[in-house]
Amino acid sequence: MKKVLLSILALVLCMCMLPIGALAAETENEISLTADIETSSEYTSLLSYETDILRQMQVLAQATKKDRLPTTVDFTKAVKVFALSDLDSSETIKTAKNSNSYYYRVPLLIDTGYVYSTFVISNGKVSGYDTSMTYDTTVGQVAYLFDEEIVSALLATVNEKVTDVTVLTIPAIKADFVYFTAGGKAYAIPFASRPDFWELDNGKIYEYEKIVSCAKALLNEMSDSDAFVGNQGGGGAIGSANNTFFYIVPLVILSVALVALGVFTMKRKIRKTK
């Protein structure tokens, strides 16, 4: 009887351990993008900009249509982002991660859009920053800042152990992506402001080479196209300035000519009176 009871007890214990083991496998790949921010050398420097950021948010208050704004900035939610410069190099990721220059993106507010600050770090010091706003809360370039569960849920679906998780960006095409390796292969999850430009879905896992191939194709298209055409979709500031230039220059030349003609005429009249 004792043997039977012991067997039943052993079976119950095994059954209890199975869910724990399964849960451990599922949560092994849940990696925080904001890990160790408080231990970084620039964390204290970031904190010193809190007052300035809150002032900038006041300027954006009307755009966000929000009466009550945060009174503090949670810098522990800042995500470190490395910029890719040479997509053709096999050492691109390693070079980016070892660089002394990178960004910190800090989520600030969710309302009618996302409000966030981007700090530029050079040699461990803040060299500049700005506060921006996107006008929707869909899965765009900075969605991972405000909903980290997007990345955690995707990494949890990977069967192999996930390592080397790094957030990268290609500034020229306004695209960030979460890079990682698993089972000896490199992957990435893109977050772009205009994913339709490179035919990749935001918040989806792709092999890293696929990301690089699409990014290079888009960059080549941008370099081959007219600079003014490429900027029209972003508000047309450059295009407008360019058109204004062509209108103003003839007017300036005409004005100078008229002044010169007036001076010449006055001189002739003065000579005649003498």
PDB file of C-alpha atoms in Angstrom:
ATOM      1  CA  MET A   1       0.000   0.000   0.000  1.00  0.00           C
ATOM      2  CA  LYS A   2       2.856   2.340   0.863  1.00  0.00           C
ATOM      3  CA  LYS A   3       4.450   1.691  -2.524  1.00  0.00           C
ATOM      4  CA  VAL A   4       1.190   2.582  -4.244  1.00  0.00           C
ATOM      5  CA  LEU A   5       0.873   5.815  -2.267  1.00  0.00           C
ATOM      6  CA  LEU A   6       4.493   6.729  -2.982  1.00  0.00           C
ATOM      7  CA  SER A   7       3.963   6.077  -6.688  1.00  0.00           C
ATOM      8  CA  ILE A   8       0.868   8.260  -6.719  1.00  0.00           C
ATOM      9  CA  LEU A   9       2.699  11.025  -4.832  1.00  0.00           C
ATOM     10  CA  ALA A  10       5.630  10.870  -7.259  1.00  0.00           C
ATOM     11  CA  LEU A  11       3.248  11.080 -10.207  1.00  0.00           C
ATOM     12  CA  VAL A  12       1.475  14.106  -8.696  1.00  0.00           C
ATOM     13  CA  LEU A  13       4.809  15.856  -8.112  1.00  0.00           C
ATOM     14  CA  CYS A  14       5.885  15.232 -11.714  1.00  0.00           C
ATOM     15  CA  MET A  15       2.608  16.630 -12.983  1.00  0.00           C
ATOM     16  CA  CYS A  16       3.083  19.724 -10.818  1.00  0.00           C
ATOM     17  CA  MET A  17       6.604  20.242 -12.110  1.00  0.00           C
ATOM     18  CA  LEU A  18       5.628  20.081 -15.788  1.00  0.00           C
ATOM     19  CA  PRO A  19       3.808  23.448 -15.899  1.00  0.00           C
ATOM     20  CA  ILE A  20       6.695  25.061 -14.023  1.00  0.00           C
ATOM     21  CA  GLY A  21       9.192  23.725 -16.555  1.00  0.00           C
ATOM     22  CA  ALA A  22       7.004  24.811 -19.459  1.00  0.00           C
ATOM     23  CA  LEU A  23       6.601  28.273 -17.933  1.00  0.00           C
ATOM     24  CA  ALA A  24      10.369  28.582 -17.530  1.00  0.00           C
ATOM     25  CA  ALA A  25      10.838  27.768 -21.222  1.00  0.00           C
ATOM     26  CA  GLU A  26       8.214  30.321 -22.221  1.00  0.00           C
ATOM     27  CA  THR A  27       9.597  33.143 -20.051  1.00  0.00           C
ATOM     28  CA  GLU A  28      13.266  32.492 -20.849  1.00  0.00           C
ATOM     29  CA  ASN A  29      13.050  34.791 -23.871  1.00  0.00           C
ATOM     30  CA  GLU A  30      11.192  37.627 -22.139  1.00  0.00           C
ATOM     31  CA  ILE A  31      13.965  40.230 -22.236  1.00  0.00           C
ATOM     32  CA  SER A  32      13.529  43.845 -21.135  1.00  0.00           C
ATOM     33  CA  LEU A  33      14.731  46.493 -23.572  1.00  0.00           C
ATOM     34  CA  THR A  34      15.415  48.895 -20.696  1.00  0.00           C
ATOM     35  CA  ALA A  35      17.680  46.651 -18.625  1.00  0.00           C
ATOM     36  CA  ASP A  36      20.477  48.312 -16.605  1.00  0.00           C
ATOM     37  CA  ILE A  37      19.634  51.892 -17.664  1.00  0.00           C
ATOM     38  CA  GLU A  38      20.060  53.074 -14.060  1.00  0.00           C
ATOM     39  CA  THR A  39      23.616  51.721 -13.907  1.00  0.00           C
ATOM     40  CA  SER A  40      24.737  53.496 -17.104  1.00  0.00           C
ATOM     41  CA  SER A  41      27.313  56.279 -16.888  1.00  0.00           C
ATOM     42  CA  GLU A  42      24.962  58.789 -18.546  1.00  0.00           C
ATOM     43  CA  TYR A  43      21.888  58.110 -16.387  1.00  0.00           C
ATOM     44  CA  THR A  44      22.585  61.027 -14.016  1.00  0.00           C
ATOM     45  CA  SER A  45      23.093  63.328 -16.986  1.00  0.00           C
ATOM     46  CA  LEU A  46      19.751  62.259 -18.453  1.00  0.00           C
ATOM     47  CA  LEU A  47      17.995  63.067 -15.169  1.00  0.00           C
ATOM     48  CA  SER A  48      19.263  66.657 -15.313  1.00  0.00           C
ATOM     49  CA  TYR A  49      17.123  67.293 -18.422  1.00  0.00           C
ATOM     50  CA  GLU A  50      13.816  66.474 -16.742  1.00  0.00           C
ATOM     51  CA  THR A  51      12.762  70.116 -16.233  1.00  0.00           C
ATOM     52  CA  ASP A  52      13.506  71.029 -19.853  1.00  0.00           C
ATOM     53  CA  ILE A  53      11.550  68.028 -21.150  1.00  0.00           C
ATOM     54  CA  LEU A  54       8.526  68.921 -19.027  1.00  0.00           C
ATOM     55  CA  ARG A  55       8.647  72.444 -20.471  1.00  0.00           C
ATOM     56  CA  GLN A  56       8.698  71.046 -23.995  1.00  0.00           C
ATOM     57  CA  MET A  57       5.734  68.879 -23.146  1.00  0.00           C
ATOM     58  CA  GLN A  58       3.826  72.004 -22.135  1.00  0.00           C
ATOM     59  CA  VAL A  59       4.347  73.288 -25.679  1.00  0.00           C
ATOM     60  CA  LEU A  60       2.910  70.042 -27.013  1.00  0.00           C
ATOM     61  CA  ALA A  61      -0.044  70.140 -24.602  1.00  0.00           C
ATOM     62  CA  GLN A  62      -2.320  71.827 -27.114  1.00  0.00           C
ATOM     63  CA  ALA A  63      -1.455  69.298 -29.811  1.00  0.00           C
ATOM     64  CA  THR A  64      -2.080  66.370 -27.472  1.00  0.00           C
ATOM     65  CA  LYS A  65      -5.331  67.933 -26.230  1.00  0.00           C
ATOM     66  CA  LYS A  66      -4.434  66.866 -22.723  1.00  0.00           C
ATOM     67  CA  ASP A  67      -5.008  69.161 -19.751  1.00  0.00           C
ATOM     68  CA  ARG A  68      -2.962  67.180 -17.254  1.00  0.00           C
ATOM     69  CA  LEU A  69       0.594  66.336 -18.181  1.00  0.00           C
ATOM     70  CA  PRO A  70       3.088  64.198 -16.231  1.00  0.00           C
ATOM     71  CA  THR A  71       5.004  66.061 -13.542  1.00  0.00           C
ATOM     72  CA  THR A  72       7.978  63.706 -13.751  1.00  0.00           C
ATOM     73  CA  VAL A  73       9.858  61.782 -16.441  1.00  0.00           C
ATOM     74  CA  ASP A  74      10.511  58.070 -15.903  1.00  0.00           C
ATOM     75  CA  PHE A  75      13.990  57.672 -17.375  1.00  0.00           C
ATOM     76  CA  THR A  76      14.062  54.011 -16.330  1.00  0.00           C
ATOM     77  CA  LYS A  77      11.911  53.378 -19.414  1.00  0.00           C
ATOM     78  CA  ALA A  78      14.555  54.809 -21.747  1.00  0.00           C
ATOM     79  CA  VAL A  79      15.728  52.448 -24.494  1.00  0.00           C
ATOM     80  CA  LYS A  80      19.293  52.505 -25.813  1.00  0.00           C
ATOM     81  CA  VAL A  81      19.376  52.621 -29.619  1.00  0.00           C
ATOM     82  CA  PHE A  82      22.450  52.155 -31.838  1.00  0.00           C
ATOM     83  CA  ALA A  83      22.663  53.671 -35.308  1.00  0.00           C
ATOM     84  CA  LEU A  84      23.730  51.531 -38.266  1.00  0.00           C
ATOM     85  CA  SER A  85      26.091  53.272 -40.655  1.00  0.00           C
ATOM     86  CA  ASP A  86      27.402  50.610 -43.061  1.00  0.00           C
ATOM     87  CA  LEU A  87      24.936  47.894 -44.035  1.00  0.00           C
ATOM     88  CA  ASP A  88      27.466  46.223 -46.340  1.00  0.00           C
ATOM     89  CA  SER A  89      29.862  45.310 -43.543  1.00  0.00           C
ATOM     90  CA  SER A  90      29.604  41.954 -41.788  1.00  0.00           C
ATOM     91  CA  GLU A  91      30.826  43.712 -38.628  1.00  0.00           C
ATOM     92  CA  THR A  92      28.004  46.292 -38.689  1.00  0.00           C
ATOM     93  CA  ILE A  93      26.233  45.095 -35.544  1.00  0.00           C
ATOM     94  CA  LYS A  94      29.441  44.693 -33.564  1.00  0.00           C
ATOM     95  CA  THR A  95      30.673  48.122 -34.665  1.00  0.00           C
ATOM     96  CA  ALA A  96      27.375  49.780 -33.732  1.00  0.00           C
ATOM     97  CA  LYS A  97      27.252  48.167 -30.272  1.00  0.00           C
ATOM     98  CA  ASN A  98      30.862  49.173 -29.531  1.00  0.00           C
ATOM     99  CA  SER A  99      30.345  52.765 -30.624  1.00  0.00           C
ATOM    100  CA  ASN A 100      30.609  55.634 -28.137  1.00  0.00           C
ATOM    101  CA  SER A 101      27.765  57.394 -29.943  1.00  0.00           C
ATOM    102  CA  TYR A 102      24.158  56.229 -29.679  1.00  0.00           C
ATOM    103  CA  TYR A 103      20.665  57.361 -28.735  1.00  0.00           C
ATOM    104  CA  TYR A 104      18.314  57.040 -25.807  1.00  0.00           C
ATOM    105  CA  ARG A 105      14.624  57.139 -26.643  1.00  0.00           C
ATOM    106  CA  VAL A 106      12.433  58.058 -23.666  1.00  0.00           C
ATOM    107  CA  PRO A 107       8.650  57.455 -23.768  1.00  0.00           C
ATOM    108  CA  LEU A 108       6.723  60.347 -22.217  1.00  0.00           C
ATOM    109  CA  LEU A 109       3.021  60.285 -22.968  1.00  0.00           C
ATOM    110  CA  ILE A 110       0.278  58.391 -24.808  1.00  0.00           C
ATOM    111  CA  ASP A 111      -2.815  60.330 -25.809  1.00  0.00           C
ATOM    112  CA  THR A 112      -3.826  61.194 -29.360  1.00  0.00           C
ATOM    113  CA  GLY A 113      -0.327  60.075 -30.294  1.00  0.00           C
ATOM    114  CA  TYR A 114       3.041  59.133 -28.818  1.00  0.00           C
ATOM    115  CA  VAL A 115       5.209  61.836 -27.220  1.00  0.00           C
ATOM    116  CA  TYR A 116       8.860  60.902 -26.662  1.00  0.00           C
ATOM    117  CA  SER A 117      12.343  62.396 -26.357  1.00  0.00           C
ATOM    118  CA  THR A 118      15.466  61.273 -28.184  1.00  0.00           C
ATOM    119  CA  PHE A 119      18.837  61.984 -26.590  1.00  0.00           C
ATOM    120  CA  VAL A 120      22.094  61.891 -28.565  1.00  0.00           C
ATOM    121  CA  ILE A 121      24.978  60.463 -26.536  1.00  0.00           C
ATOM    122  CA  SER A 122      28.592  61.065 -27.548  1.00  0.00           C
ATOM    123  CA  ASN A 123      31.454  59.674 -25.466  1.00  0.00           C
ATOM    124  CA  GLY A 124      29.166  59.080 -22.508  1.00  0.00           C
ATOM    125  CA  LYS A 125      27.709  62.601 -22.499  1.00  0.00           C
ATOM    126  CA  VAL A 126      24.479  64.127 -23.789  1.00  0.00           C
ATOM    127  CA  SER A 127      25.290  66.179 -26.882  1.00  0.00           C
ATOM    128  CA  GLY A 128      21.709  67.049 -27.821  1.00  0.00           C
ATOM    129  CA  TYR A 129      18.081  65.991 -27.630  1.00  0.00           C
ATOM    130  CA  ASP A 130      14.611  66.776 -28.908  1.00  0.00           C
ATOM    131  CA  THR A 131      11.029  65.958 -28.014  1.00  0.00           C
ATOM    132  CA  SER A 132       8.771  64.617 -30.758  1.00  0.00           C
ATOM    133  CA  MET A 133       5.215  63.466 -31.293  1.00  0.00           C
ATOM    134  CA  THR A 134       3.632  60.948 -33.634  1.00  0.00           C
ATOM    135  CA  TYR A 135      -0.023  61.421 -34.469  1.00  0.00           C
ATOM    136  CA  ASP A 136      -1.232  57.854 -34.077  1.00  0.00           C
ATOM    137  CA  THR A 137      -0.744  54.934 -31.727  1.00  0.00           C
ATOM    138  CA  THR A 138      -0.470  52.127 -34.253  1.00  0.00           C
ATOM    139  CA  VAL A 139       2.604  49.905 -34.433  1.00  0.00           C
ATOM    140  CA  GLY A 140       5.029  52.487 -35.813  1.00  0.00           C
ATOM    141  CA  GLN A 141       8.663  53.453 -35.324  1.00  0.00           C
ATOM    142  CA  VAL A 142       8.514  54.006 -31.555  1.00  0.00           C
ATOM    143  CA  ALA A 143       5.658  51.672 -30.584  1.00  0.00           C
ATOM    144  CA  TYR A 144       8.090  49.358 -28.782  1.00  0.00           C
ATOM    145  CA  LEU A 145       8.843  52.200 -26.322  1.00  0.00           C
ATOM    146  CA  PHE A 146       5.262  52.391 -25.125  1.00  0.00           C
ATOM    147  CA  ASP A 147       4.262  48.724 -25.348  1.00  0.00           C
ATOM    148  CA  GLU A 148       7.224  46.525 -24.533  1.00  0.00           C
ATOM    149  CA  GLU A 149       4.895  43.530 -24.468  1.00  0.00           C
ATOM    150  CA  ILE A 150       4.962  43.621 -28.286  1.00  0.00           C
ATOM    151  CA  VAL A 151       8.599  42.509 -28.285  1.00  0.00           C
ATOM    152  CA  SER A 152       8.299  40.229 -25.252  1.00  0.00           C
ATOM    153  CA  ALA A 153       5.386  38.325 -26.793  1.00  0.00           C
ATOM    154  CA  LEU A 154       7.257  37.848 -30.070  1.00  0.00           C
ATOM    155  CA  LEU A 155      10.468  36.661 -28.395  1.00  0.00           C
ATOM    156  CA  ALA A 156       8.444  34.207 -26.309  1.00  0.00           C
ATOM    157  CA  THR A 157       7.369  32.451 -29.530  1.00  0.00           C
ATOM    158  CA  VAL A 158      10.980  31.709 -30.529  1.00  0.00           C
ATOM    159  CA  ASN A 159      11.822  28.058 -29.864  1.00  0.00           C
ATOM    160  CA  GLU A 160      15.560  28.655 -29.430  1.00  0.00           C
ATOM    161  CA  LYS A 161      17.172  30.699 -26.670  1.00  0.00           C
ATOM    162  CA  VAL A 162      17.285  34.391 -27.617  1.00  0.00           C
ATOM    163  CA  THR A 163      20.575  36.291 -27.152  1.00  0.00           C
ATOM    164  CA  ASP A 164      22.279  39.539 -28.238  1.00  0.00           C
ATOM    165  CA  VAL A 165      19.057  41.584 -28.098  1.00  0.00           C
ATOM    166  CA  THR A 166      19.873  45.077 -29.387  1.00  0.00           C
ATOM    167  CA  VAL A 167      17.737  47.970 -30.600  1.00  0.00           C
ATOM    168  CA  LEU A 168      19.123  49.434 -33.820  1.00  0.00           C
ATOM    169  CA  THR A 169      18.067  52.291 -36.065  1.00  0.00           C
ATOM    170  CA  ILE A 170      18.572  53.466 -39.639  1.00  0.00           C
ATOM    171  CA  PRO A 171      17.897  57.219 -39.323  1.00  0.00           C
ATOM    172  CA  ALA A 172      17.738  57.872 -43.076  1.00  0.00           C
ATOM    173  CA  ILE A 173      14.603  55.745 -43.456  1.00  0.00           C
ATOM    174  CA  LYS A 174      13.167  56.432 -39.978  1.00  0.00           C
ATOM    175  CA  ALA A 175      13.205  52.794 -38.952  1.00  0.00           C
ATOM    176  CA  ASP A 176      14.147  51.127 -35.675  1.00  0.00           C
ATOM    177  CA  PHE A 177      14.337  47.387 -35.195  1.00  0.00           C
ATOM    178  CA  VAL A 178      14.994  44.913 -32.421  1.00  0.00           C
ATOM    179  CA  TYR A 179      17.895  42.658 -33.422  1.00  0.00           C
ATOM    180  CA  PHE A 180      18.511  39.274 -31.786  1.00  0.00           C
ATOM    181  CA  THR A 181      20.101  35.892 -32.429  1.00  0.00           C
ATOM    182  CA  ALA A 182      18.583  32.455 -31.863  1.00  0.00           C
ATOM    183  CA  GLY A 183      19.812  29.019 -32.884  1.00  0.00           C
ATOM    184  CA  GLY A 184      22.882  30.486 -34.572  1.00  0.00           C
ATOM    185  CA  LYS A 185      20.825  32.798 -36.820  1.00  0.00           C
ATOM    186  CA  ALA A 186      20.230  36.541 -36.743  1.00  0.00           C
ATOM    187  CA  TYR A 187      16.726  38.006 -36.748  1.00  0.00           C
ATOM    188  CA  ALA A 188      15.118  41.423 -36.386  1.00  0.00           C
ATOM    189  CA  ILE A 189      11.715  42.945 -35.640  1.00  0.00           C
ATOM    190  CA  PRO A 190      11.193  46.167 -37.650  1.00  0.00           C
ATOM    191  CA  PHE A 191       9.404  49.282 -36.426  1.00  0.00           C
ATOM    192  CA  ALA A 192       9.315  51.884 -39.209  1.00  0.00           C
ATOM    193  CA  SER A 193       7.388  55.129 -39.611  1.00  0.00           C
ATOM    194  CA  ARG A 194       6.472  54.085 -43.173  1.00  0.00           C
ATOM    195  CA  PRO A 195       6.662  50.281 -43.413  1.00  0.00           C
ATOM    196  CA  ASP A 196       4.921  50.417 -46.803  1.00  0.00           C
ATOM    197  CA  PHE A 197       8.077  51.949 -48.261  1.00  0.00           C
ATOM    198  CA  TRP A 198      10.057  48.753 -47.750  1.00  0.00           C
ATOM    199  CA  GLU A 199       7.273  46.146 -47.776  1.00  0.00           C
ATOM    200  CA  LEU A 200       7.943  44.782 -44.294  1.00  0.00           C
ATOM    201  CA  ASP A 201       5.356  44.544 -41.532  1.00  0.00           C
ATOM    202  CA  ASN A 202       6.045  46.335 -38.266  1.00  0.00           C
ATOM    203  CA  GLY A 203       6.154  44.075 -35.240  1.00  0.00           C
ATOM    204  CA  LYS A 204       6.949  40.886 -37.139  1.00  0.00           C
ATOM    205  CA  ILE A 205      10.053  38.673 -36.933  1.00  0.00           C
ATOM    206  CA  TYR A 206      12.233  38.491 -40.065  1.00  0.00           C
ATOM    207  CA  GLU A 207      15.655  37.062 -40.756  1.00  0.00           C
ATOM    208  CA  TYR A 208      18.152  39.901 -40.353  1.00  0.00           C
ATOM    209  CA  GLU A 209      19.404  39.569 -43.921  1.00  0.00           C
ATOM    210  CA  LYS A 210      15.869  40.260 -45.148  1.00  0.00           C
ATOM    211  CA  ILE A 211      15.829  43.515 -43.184  1.00  0.00           C
ATOM    212  CA  VAL A 212      19.226  44.534 -44.595  1.00  0.00           C
ATOM    213  CA  SER A 213      18.208  43.679 -48.168  1.00  0.00           C
ATOM    214  CA  CYS A 214      15.009  45.754 -47.981  1.00  0.00           C
ATOM    215  CA  ALA A 215      16.757  48.654 -46.244  1.00  0.00           C
ATOM    216  CA  LYS A 216      19.529  48.778 -48.849  1.00  0.00           C
ATOM    217  CA  ALA A 217      16.993  48.710 -51.685  1.00  0.00           C
ATOM    218  CA  LEU A 218      15.077  51.606 -50.124  1.00  0.00           C
ATOM    219  CA  LEU A 219      18.248  53.618 -49.514  1.00  0.00           C
ATOM    220  CA  ASN A 220      19.299  53.088 -53.147  1.00  0.00           C
ATOM    221  CA  GLU A 221      15.905  54.335 -54.318  1.00  0.00           C
ATOM    222  CA  MET A 222      16.264  57.424 -52.153  1.00  0.00           C
ATOM    223  CA  SER A 223      19.752  58.202 -53.471  1.00  0.00           C
ATOM    224  CA  ASP A 224      18.641  57.743 -57.083  1.00  0.00           C
ATOM    225  CA  SER A 225      15.555  59.951 -56.761  1.00  0.00           C
ATOM    226  CA  ASP A 226      15.348  63.729 -56.671  1.00  0.00           C
ATOM    227  CA  ALA A 227      15.968  65.097 -53.173  1.00  0.00           C
ATOM    228  CA  PHE A 228      12.998  67.488 -53.301  1.00  0.00           C
ATOM    229  CA  VAL A 229      10.588  64.779 -54.430  1.00  0.00           C
ATOM    230  CA  GLY A 230      11.699  62.556 -51.572  1.00  0.00           C
ATOM    231  CA  ASN A 231      10.914  65.222 -49.002  1.00  0.00           C
ATOM    232  CA  GLN A 232       7.478  66.281 -50.170  1.00  0.00           C
ATOM    233  CA  GLY A 233       5.739  63.679 -48.038  1.00  0.00           C
ATOM    234  CA  GLY A 234       7.305  65.038 -44.859  1.00  0.00           C
ATOM    235  CA  GLY A 235       5.686  68.456 -44.982  1.00  0.00           C
ATOM    236  CA  GLY A 236       7.481  69.858 -48.002  1.00  0.00           C
ATOM    237  CA  ALA A 237       9.723  72.239 -46.068  1.00  0.00           C
ATOM    238  CA  ILE A 238      12.670  71.847 -48.437  1.00  0.00           C
ATOM    239  CA  GLY A 239      10.510  71.943 -51.531  1.00  0.00           C
ATOM    240  CA  SER A 240       8.713  75.088 -50.355  1.00  0.00           C
ATOM    241  CA  ALA A 241      11.980  76.798 -49.541  1.00  0.00           C
ATOM    242  CA  ASN A 242      13.312  75.880 -52.954  1.00  0.00           C
ATOM    243  CA  ASN A 243      10.271  77.286 -54.780  1.00  0.00           C
ATOM    244  CA  THR A 244      10.388  80.470 -52.707  1.00  0.00           C
ATOM    245  CA  PHE A 245      14.007  80.947 -53.704  1.00  0.00           C
ATOM    246  CA  PHE A 246      13.128  81.022 -57.396  1.00  0.00           C
ATOM    247  CA  TYR A 247      10.448  83.650 -56.756  1.00  0.00           C
ATOM    248  CA  ILE A 248      12.512  85.868 -54.456  1.00  0.00           C
ATOM    249  CA  VAL A 249      15.763  86.022 -56.468  1.00  0.00           C
ATOM    250  CA  PRO A 250      14.214  87.693 -59.576  1.00  0.00           C
ATOM    251  CA  LEU A 251      12.420  90.191 -57.328  1.00  0.00           C
ATOM    252  CA  VAL A 252      15.651  91.058 -55.536  1.00  0.00           C
ATOM    253  CA  ILE A 253      17.482  91.530 -58.846  1.00  0.00           C
ATOM    254  CA  LEU A 254      14.625  93.674 -60.167  1.00  0.00           C
ATOM    255  CA  SER A 255      14.604  95.795 -56.987  1.00  0.00           C
ATOM    256  CA  VAL A 256      18.356  96.372 -57.179  1.00  0.00           C
ATOM    257  CA  ALA A 257      18.047  97.330 -60.812  1.00  0.00           C
ATOM    258  CA  LEU A 258      15.247  99.829 -60.081  1.00  0.00           C
ATOM    259  CA  VAL A 259      17.243 101.416 -57.233  1.00  0.00           C
ATOM    260  CA  ALA A 260      20.286 101.684 -59.436  1.00  0.00           C
ATOM    261  CA  LEU A 261      18.196 103.244 -62.209  1.00  0.00           C
ATOM    262  CA  GLY A 262      16.697 105.738 -59.732  1.00  0.00           C
ATOM    263  CA  VAL A 263      20.126 106.758 -58.437  1.00  0.00           C
ATOM    264  CA  PHE A 264      21.410 107.141 -62.010  1.00  0.00           C
ATOM    265  CA  THR A 265      18.403 109.333 -62.954  1.00  0.00           C
ATOM    266  CA  MET A 266      18.787 111.532 -59.863  1.00  0.00           C
ATOM    267  CA  LYS A 267      22.484 112.087 -60.647  1.00  0.00           C
ATOM    268  CA  ARG A 268      21.614 113.174 -64.194  1.00  0.00           C
ATOM    269  CA  LYS A 269      19.030 115.639 -62.891  1.00  0.00           C
ATOM    270  CA  ILE A 270      21.535 117.096 -60.371  1.00  0.00           C
ATOM    271  CA  ARG A 271      24.125 117.558 -63.135  1.00  0.00           C
ATOM    272  CA  LYS A 272      21.588 119.323 -65.330  1.00  0.00           C
ATOM    273  CA  THR A 273      20.618 121.775 -62.553  1.00  0.00           C
ATOM    274  CA  LYS A 274      24.266 122.648 -62.069  1.00  0.00           C
TER     275      LYS A 274
END
